[in-house]
Amino acid sequence: MRRPKPLPWLKPGVFVGALVPVAAILFRAWRGELGANPIAQALNQLGLVALVFLVAALACTPLKTLFGWTWPIRLRRMLGLFGFFYGLLHVSTYTVLDQGLDWRAVWADVTKRKFIYVGASTFVLLVPLAVTSTSGALKRLGYARWKRLHRLAYVATVLGVIHFLWRVKRDVREPIVYGTVLAVLLLVRLGTYLRVRLAASAN
Amino acid sequence: MTKLGTPPPASDVTPEPLYLRRREFVRNAALFTATSAGAGGSLLWLMSGRRAGKKSSRSKGNPVDLPVARQGTESTNESRTPYRDVTTYNNFYEFGTDKSDPAELAGTLRPRPWTVRVDGEVQKPQVIDLDQLLGWFPLEERVYRMRCVEAWSMVIPWLGFPLGDLLRRVEPTSRAKYVAFTTLFDPEQMPGQQRRVLDWPYVEGLRIDEAMHPLTLLAVGLYGKTLPNQNGAPLRLVVPWKYGFKGIKSIVGIRLVEAQPPTTWNLAAPHEYGFYANVNPAVDHPRWSQATERRIGELRRRPTLPFNGYAEQVAGLYAGMDLREFF
């Protein structure tokens, strides 16, 4: 008899939970509960959720390092793809609903405003990661190259936090929270890297 | 005798492996539901700005009707932004930095009794009780466009009187070149002041000719009623050709001065917010364009007008000035 997969409920559960934000935004928009400026509200919330998923995807390996948990690793691809999914919804809301597909205004924004430039860069960096997220792509690229490419996830997430930080007018508490979490996650990885290097040089 | 009856035939008994599978299925279904609810709930909490524990303090006293003596001649015919939007989408950092915070949290403000100190370079400095002030000037309704520096706008029927009427009454001296305004400072009534998001109290200023301009209004109400707390009760400034942040709220001090006074947003970010802050589609905010705006309630952006559409009345005040330098 085939051994049943451990925690069969984990991935479907997170998948359904991850769709809650987009469902909530659509439901509130339909009910007229997104406030006086619904486009801005949807735009901000979609961007925030995208950042949450990017940070969550980067948390999987540190959780294994710190606590020995392996189950987050199984969620990593899905979390990253949800980051891209919400990033895509965020960018679409900006270009279609906010700017009304006025590409000249969008281009002017991207080139003139550094926070939008940084946000656009975040999204552009996520595209190759989403495209090569399949097992087939991993095989085609070879693990070493695939891994090197997917290090872009760090760059993208750092840029995402900077985009958030530069956007707020005055109250930086929320971006600082995400920046701090991200910094802790990166420090854990740095610790792993240094330990490996030290062990290697000791031999 | 055989109450229990005969045992069911062996073929009817659920085989043990299947019986265990059923229990496993129920368990997995429960864990699946808990996981999706946990993940979804956490995301909703993060989206709400993690404010589940924040206690709400809406205003208890409802705005009351005010007598309107006359309709202002400068009113626009554009359709008015609904009362609900005007009173739930506010920038009033004294009650929090989210647009929905002031409506939720401004109940702690006590707009009565209220006094305003008018002093500085005037012949008749005085502390005026708000109800006394209301008796001095007939209230008129002015429907003005309001353009926020964040590139959204509203159309609001204000109730008030020209600031110039009050200034003339206290008789400015020849040294009065500017007017400096101050918001109440009281972290008990204004909980947002417990954190140094801005340098409290909020201060604003106008050049004397801007202050005396007939469009410049001291507002005490909107939509025919007293100002709700979140809109700057009981007394606020309205300068329709300038960005909304010039419209200082809950004013306790008006001082006529000789030198240009400091202003809060200019102190916070001098390269982003100038002293003049005239609505100008040609001068962008460093982080976003000011060429267009979203009128609250509309889907498509509309072009922003120079001086917010009041150029005919006020452009002359800035003749010869480089509006890129004095933004």
XYZ file of C-alpha atoms in Angstrom:
530
model
C 0.000 0.000 0.000
C 1.222 3.529 -0.866
C 2.281 5.470 2.190
C -0.092 8.438 2.597
C 1.519 11.874 2.232
C 2.092 13.520 5.602
C -0.078 16.543 6.436
C -2.352 16.204 3.392
C -4.442 19.124 4.620
C -1.577 21.629 4.780
C -1.226 22.807 1.189
C -4.959 22.871 0.320
C -5.656 24.706 3.596
C -3.058 27.413 2.959
C -4.190 27.662 -0.670
C -7.777 28.398 0.278
C -6.677 30.784 3.056
C -4.445 32.630 0.601
C -7.461 33.379 -1.588
C -9.313 35.031 1.293
C -7.803 38.529 0.737
C -8.825 38.757 -2.921
C -12.264 37.370 -2.058
C -12.613 39.901 0.773
C -11.595 42.822 -1.454
C -14.045 41.776 -4.189
C -16.813 41.251 -1.668
C -16.210 44.643 -0.002
C -15.990 46.375 -3.375
C -19.325 44.829 -4.376
C -20.870 45.917 -1.065
C -19.377 49.401 -1.363
C -17.401 48.892 1.838
C -13.955 49.845 0.574
C -14.424 53.432 1.746
C -14.585 56.709 -0.127
C -11.600 55.888 -2.343
C -12.043 52.189 -3.139
C -9.387 52.045 -5.853
C -6.691 53.375 -3.548
C -7.852 51.027 -0.804
C -7.764 47.944 -3.051
C -4.404 49.022 -4.455
C -2.840 49.390 -1.017
C -4.254 46.159 0.350
C -3.229 44.067 -2.667
C 0.303 45.446 -2.442
C 0.481 44.703 1.257
C -0.718 41.119 0.799
C 1.830 40.590 -2.000
C 4.585 41.696 0.376
C 3.280 39.424 3.136
C 3.556 36.411 0.806
C 7.042 37.346 -0.379
C 8.244 37.642 3.213
C 6.455 34.393 4.132
C 8.169 32.547 1.270
C 11.538 33.740 2.523
C 10.667 32.614 6.055
C 10.491 28.897 5.159
C 14.207 28.103 5.181
C 14.971 30.123 8.353
C 12.136 28.292 10.130
C 13.823 25.026 9.266
C 17.198 26.353 10.415
C 15.876 27.650 13.700
C 13.291 25.053 14.674
C 13.966 22.107 12.417
C 10.524 22.369 10.839
C 10.377 20.966 7.344
C 6.715 21.564 6.570
C 7.144 25.256 5.635
C 9.534 24.237 2.825
C 6.661 22.383 1.194
C 4.689 25.631 1.084
C 7.480 27.812 -0.255
C 6.707 27.610 -3.966
C 3.022 28.244 -3.357
C 3.724 31.211 -1.089
C 6.082 32.744 -3.639
C 3.545 32.259 -6.415
C 0.840 33.898 -4.315
C 3.256 36.820 -3.825
C 3.467 37.076 -7.598
C -0.307 36.651 -7.966
C -1.084 39.502 -5.575
C 1.726 41.568 -7.106
C 0.077 41.088 -10.492
C -3.312 42.156 -9.108
C -1.648 45.187 -7.467
C 0.066 46.234 -10.708
C -3.140 45.649 -12.711
C -5.170 47.742 -10.286
C -2.635 50.544 -10.651
C -2.422 50.482 -14.444
C -6.050 49.688 -15.300
C -8.185 51.179 -12.525
C -5.968 53.902 -11.066
C -4.287 55.210 -14.216
C -7.047 54.156 -16.655
C -4.461 52.540 -18.994
C -2.871 55.914 -19.633
C 0.514 54.403 -20.511
C 2.197 57.776 -20.822
C 1.228 58.632 -17.261
C 2.350 55.165 -16.108
C 5.694 55.525 -17.887
C 6.175 59.009 -16.410
C 5.406 57.617 -12.960
C 7.820 54.687 -13.325
C 10.671 56.829 -14.607
C 10.173 59.893 -12.417
C 9.050 58.529 -9.048
C 11.616 56.425 -7.316
C 9.075 54.586 -5.152
C 7.128 53.503 -8.229
C 10.378 52.649 -10.039
C 11.378 50.425 -7.137
C 7.918 48.842 -7.019
C 7.984 48.165 -10.769
C 11.448 46.617 -10.394
C 10.120 44.332 -7.686
C 7.430 43.069 -10.012
C 9.766 42.664 -12.993
C 12.139 40.574 -10.863
C 9.287 38.306 -9.817
C 8.310 37.423 -13.399
C 11.261 35.088 -14.176
C 10.858 33.476 -10.762
C 7.183 32.734 -11.401
C 7.956 31.424 -14.898
C 10.675 29.058 -13.621
C 8.718 27.926 -10.597
C 7.755 24.558 -12.081
C 9.633 21.324 -11.429
C 10.214 21.040 -15.179
C 11.942 24.423 -15.276
C 14.105 23.421 -12.332
C 15.221 20.310 -14.207
C 15.874 22.198 -17.427
C 17.950 24.858 -15.684
C 19.773 22.466 -13.397
C 19.565 22.946 -9.664
C 22.627 25.182 -9.276
C 21.525 27.680 -11.907
C 17.906 27.561 -10.758
C 19.004 28.299 -7.207
C 21.175 31.199 -8.278
C 18.281 32.681 -10.276
C 15.885 32.301 -7.397
C 18.167 34.277 -5.110
C 16.451 37.216 -6.845
C 13.643 36.600 -4.383
C 15.742 38.324 -1.706
C 16.362 41.328 -3.942
C 12.706 41.544 -4.925
C 11.454 41.396 -1.339
C 13.958 43.995 -0.101
C 12.837 46.259 -2.962
C 9.225 45.567 -2.023
C 9.834 46.807 1.508
C 11.651 49.910 0.205
C 8.725 50.584 -2.146
C 6.356 50.447 0.845
C 8.638 52.609 3.010
C 9.021 55.338 0.379
C 5.329 55.384 -0.361
C 3.986 56.300 3.076
C 3.688 59.975 3.819
C 4.801 60.042 7.400
C 3.789 57.021 9.460
C 6.538 54.448 8.778
C 5.577 51.973 11.502
C 4.068 49.379 9.205
C 6.900 49.278 6.618
C 9.359 49.108 9.529
C 7.590 46.007 10.862
C 7.993 44.209 7.529
C 11.546 45.466 7.136
C 12.456 44.149 10.586
C 10.965 40.718 9.939
C 12.821 40.545 6.638
C 16.089 41.637 8.287
C 15.774 38.908 10.924
C 15.134 36.298 8.221
C 18.165 37.444 6.259
C 20.332 37.398 9.398
C 19.395 33.766 10.041
C 20.503 32.921 6.518
C 23.709 34.879 6.966
C 24.353 32.855 10.110
C 23.928 29.598 8.173
C 26.217 30.847 5.413
C 28.955 31.892 7.848
C 28.765 28.601 9.712
C 29.167 26.657 6.485
C 32.109 28.840 5.436
C 33.784 28.456 8.815
C 33.328 24.699 8.778
C 34.766 24.586 5.259
C 37.811 26.677 6.146
C 38.403 24.604 9.293
C 38.896 21.506 7.130
C -35.011 -12.550 26.162
C -33.008 -11.540 23.139
C -33.502 -7.755 23.555
C -30.139 -7.076 21.936
C -31.176 -9.145 18.986
C -28.797 -11.128 16.941
C -25.466 -9.529 16.078
C -25.352 -8.177 12.494
C -23.857 -10.495 9.973
C -20.093 -10.168 9.656
C -20.513 -8.800 6.126
C -22.259 -5.676 7.504
C -19.448 -4.728 9.872
C -17.237 -1.890 8.613
C -13.776 -3.336 8.118
C -11.286 -1.848 10.573
C -8.971 -0.176 7.990
C -11.959 1.629 6.460
C -13.204 2.621 9.900
C -9.824 4.160 10.629
C -9.798 5.913 7.221
C -13.098 7.546 8.074
C -11.675 8.951 11.280
C -8.608 10.108 9.388
C -10.809 11.786 6.809
C -12.757 13.704 9.444
C -9.510 14.704 11.141
C -7.957 15.906 7.891
C -11.078 17.845 6.986
C -10.985 19.566 10.367
C -7.289 20.408 10.013
C -7.846 21.686 6.479
C -10.621 23.979 7.678
C -8.537 25.220 10.596
C -5.536 25.904 8.343
C -7.502 27.838 5.750
C -9.339 29.800 8.434
C -6.072 30.529 10.245
C -4.230 31.625 7.109
C -7.171 33.645 5.791
C -7.862 35.241 9.174
C -4.214 36.223 9.632
C -4.158 37.848 6.218
C -7.352 39.798 6.941
C -5.819 40.972 10.207
C -2.655 42.157 8.454
C -4.787 43.921 5.807
C -6.712 45.779 8.478
C -3.482 47.363 9.673
C -3.339 44.964 12.654
C -5.826 47.117 14.504
C -8.151 44.503 15.927
C -7.492 45.649 19.494
C -7.812 49.363 18.802
C -10.752 50.757 20.704
C -13.116 52.820 18.690
C -14.386 56.172 19.930
C -16.904 57.635 17.575
C -18.455 60.996 18.306
C -21.478 60.691 20.500
C -22.994 64.129 19.947
C -24.484 64.362 16.474
C -23.833 67.491 14.431
C -26.638 70.012 14.951
C -28.249 72.303 12.394
C -26.751 75.748 11.956
C -28.619 78.821 10.723
C -27.508 79.721 7.216
C -27.805 83.461 6.602
C -26.867 83.412 2.929
C -25.565 81.378 0.043
C -22.033 82.273 -0.932
C -21.628 83.680 -4.420
C -18.434 81.755 -5.022
C -20.063 78.330 -4.796
C -19.472 75.728 -7.479
C -22.387 73.882 -9.103
C -20.470 70.619 -9.310
C -22.123 67.673 -7.639
C -21.341 67.469 -3.952
C -19.356 64.635 -2.450
C -21.735 62.550 -0.306
C -21.789 63.435 3.400
C -20.702 59.922 4.294
C -17.522 60.193 2.217
C -16.747 63.707 3.484
C -16.991 62.500 7.076
C -15.283 59.084 6.834
C -12.284 59.783 4.581
C -10.140 62.273 6.447
C -6.523 63.186 6.988
C -6.410 64.306 10.622
C -3.241 62.779 12.075
C -4.221 63.924 15.571
C -6.515 60.881 15.513
C -4.369 58.462 13.524
C -2.757 58.207 10.120
C -5.354 56.053 8.349
C -8.086 57.876 6.473
C -10.711 55.962 8.427
C -9.092 56.667 11.822
C -10.540 60.155 12.472
C -14.140 58.989 11.995
C -13.452 56.050 14.324
C -11.454 57.834 16.987
C -12.373 61.530 17.130
C -15.052 61.003 19.769
C -12.554 62.014 22.453
C -12.445 65.601 21.174
C -14.629 68.054 23.123
C -15.567 70.905 20.776
C -17.403 72.832 23.541
C -16.554 74.901 25.469
C -13.957 76.246 23.053
C -11.991 79.458 22.895
C -9.752 80.951 20.229
C -6.922 83.315 21.081
C -6.409 86.010 18.449
C -3.287 88.040 19.125
C 0.070 89.221 17.827
C 0.301 92.297 15.632
C -3.253 93.518 16.305
C -4.775 96.480 18.129
C -7.344 94.335 19.927
C -5.889 90.996 20.983
C -8.493 88.808 22.656
C -9.632 85.354 23.658
C -12.969 84.659 22.018
C -15.493 82.057 23.058
C -16.686 80.126 20.042
C -20.376 80.832 20.650
C -19.581 84.525 20.928
C -17.708 84.304 17.628
C -20.701 82.647 15.968
C -22.838 85.603 17.056
C -20.556 88.135 15.368
C -20.729 86.891 11.812
C -23.627 85.652 9.704
C -22.905 82.160 8.401
C -22.808 81.576 4.703
C -22.689 78.376 2.713
C -19.807 78.005 0.262
C -19.555 74.944 -1.939
C -15.834 74.582 -2.647
C -13.659 72.073 -4.402
C -11.163 70.536 -1.992
C -7.979 69.175 -3.554
C -5.804 67.015 -1.317
C -2.042 66.953 -1.939
C -2.466 63.175 -2.326
C -4.244 63.740 -5.667
C -7.841 63.137 -4.659
C -10.571 65.731 -4.374
C -14.049 66.401 -3.043
C -16.758 69.033 -3.374
C -17.874 70.200 0.058
C -20.614 72.624 1.138
C -18.921 74.469 3.994
C -20.589 76.801 6.453
C -18.582 79.675 7.801
C -17.508 83.276 7.450
C -14.580 84.986 5.736
C -11.415 84.961 7.847
C -10.925 88.574 6.751
C -14.046 89.637 8.677
C -12.516 88.361 11.920
C -9.078 89.852 11.186
C -10.510 93.289 10.445
C -12.381 93.184 13.726
C -9.158 92.773 15.742
C -7.451 95.526 13.698
C -4.104 94.266 12.371
C -1.153 96.652 12.740
C 1.046 97.640 9.803
C 3.567 95.015 10.909
C 1.080 92.158 10.389
C 2.464 90.433 7.276
C 1.445 86.836 7.960
C -1.136 84.904 9.951
C -0.083 81.867 12.019
C -2.652 79.249 13.076
C -2.372 76.604 15.789
C -4.405 73.433 16.415
C -5.319 72.309 19.910
C -2.564 70.385 21.667
C -4.082 67.879 24.076
C -2.963 64.234 23.746
C -5.897 63.185 25.949
C -8.441 64.577 23.515
C -6.272 63.914 20.460
C -4.683 60.489 21.035
C -2.675 60.669 17.805
C -0.563 63.352 19.471
C 0.821 60.729 21.856
C 3.149 59.669 19.041
C 5.517 62.072 17.290
C 4.346 61.390 13.741
C 4.405 65.150 13.244
C 5.716 67.966 15.378
C 2.689 68.802 17.546
C 0.763 71.000 17.711
C -0.094 71.304 14.030
C 0.654 74.811 12.783
C -0.181 76.513 9.514
C 0.187 79.967 8.027
C -0.967 82.339 5.315
C 0.352 85.580 3.915
C -1.847 88.456 5.089
C -3.263 89.090 1.600
C -4.160 85.396 1.286
C -5.786 85.516 4.714
C -7.810 88.617 3.810
C -8.921 87.203 0.451
C -12.708 86.845 0.303
C -12.460 83.149 -0.675
C -10.606 82.287 2.544
C -13.087 80.863 4.990
C -13.209 80.002 8.655
C -15.607 77.067 8.620
C -17.761 75.939 11.540
C -19.952 73.503 9.657
C -20.634 71.459 6.552
C -23.819 70.256 4.898
C -25.823 72.702 7.039
C -24.653 71.249 10.363
C -21.827 71.823 12.817
C -18.484 70.294 11.838
C -18.140 66.644 12.862
C -15.070 66.184 15.078
C -13.176 64.337 12.355
C -13.560 67.317 10.017
C -11.886 69.740 12.425
C -14.560 70.775 14.922
C -15.371 73.326 16.021
C -13.415 75.746 13.822
C -11.187 75.154 10.809
C -9.587 76.971 7.936
C -10.652 76.460 4.308
C -8.449 77.879 1.529
C -9.918 76.360 -1.629
C -7.052 77.150 -4.015
C -4.467 75.449 -1.801
C -3.860 71.779 -1.000
C -6.032 70.437 1.775
C -3.295 70.286 4.415
C -3.309 74.108 4.553
C -6.831 73.855 5.990
C -5.779 73.560 9.627
C -8.392 71.990 11.913
C -9.632 72.531 15.478
C -8.015 75.957 15.697
C -7.192 77.458 19.112
C -4.773 80.192 18.082
C -4.635 82.835 15.360
C -1.606 85.121 15.586
C -0.702 87.948 13.254
C 3.052 88.092 12.777
C 5.743 89.928 10.858
C 7.793 86.969 9.564
C 6.659 83.901 7.628
C 5.592 81.370 10.270
C 6.659 77.699 10.284
C 4.126 75.184 8.941
C 3.890 71.555 10.043
C 4.168 69.617 6.775
C 6.893 71.936 5.551
C 8.875 71.170 8.712
C 8.268 67.443 8.264
C 9.347 67.261 4.596
C 10.509 70.646 3.229
C 11.188 69.384 -0.298
C 7.691 67.885 -0.587
C 5.433 70.481 1.049
C 5.989 74.195 0.606
C 4.609 77.145 2.559
C 2.370 78.261 -0.299
C 1.050 74.840 -1.367
C -1.087 76.319 -4.116
C -2.780 73.638 -6.214
C -0.609 73.448 -9.313
C -0.822 70.672 -11.934
C 2.531 71.771 -13.361
C 4.526 71.225 -10.186
C 4.609 67.571 -9.156
C 4.983 66.268 -5.675
C 8.394 64.517 -5.723
C 6.668 61.148 -5.324
C 3.588 61.543 -7.495
C 2.146 63.620 -10.278
C -0.199 66.495 -9.497
C -1.434 66.731 -13.098
C -4.579 64.721 -12.425
C -6.777 63.879 -9.474
C -9.447 61.379 -8.554
C -12.677 63.049 -7.528
C -14.050 60.877 -4.752
C -16.899 58.799 -6.206
C -15.568 58.911 -9.769
C -13.692 56.162 -11.570
C -11.642 58.116 -14.084
C -9.086 60.700 -13.091
C -9.732 64.284 -14.093
C -7.201 66.984 -14.873
C -6.206 69.202 -11.956
C -6.799 72.906 -12.540
C -4.305 75.653 -11.662
C -5.211 77.099 -8.261
C -7.853 74.341 -8.109
C -10.001 76.274 -10.584
C -9.849 79.558 -8.629
C -7.083 81.118 -10.739
C -9.307 83.970 -11.881
C -9.797 85.119 -8.296
C -6.367 84.440 -6.797
C -3.657 84.180 -9.469
C -3.028 87.918 -9.058
C -1.789 87.347 -5.506
C 1.261 85.591 -6.935
C 2.062 87.846 -9.896
C 5.784 87.776 -10.614
C 6.476 84.832 -8.326
C 8.140 81.666 -9.587
C 5.621 79.050 -8.500
C 8.173 76.259 -8.957
C 10.352 77.855 -6.335
C 7.505 78.942 -4.075
C 5.522 75.686 -4.303
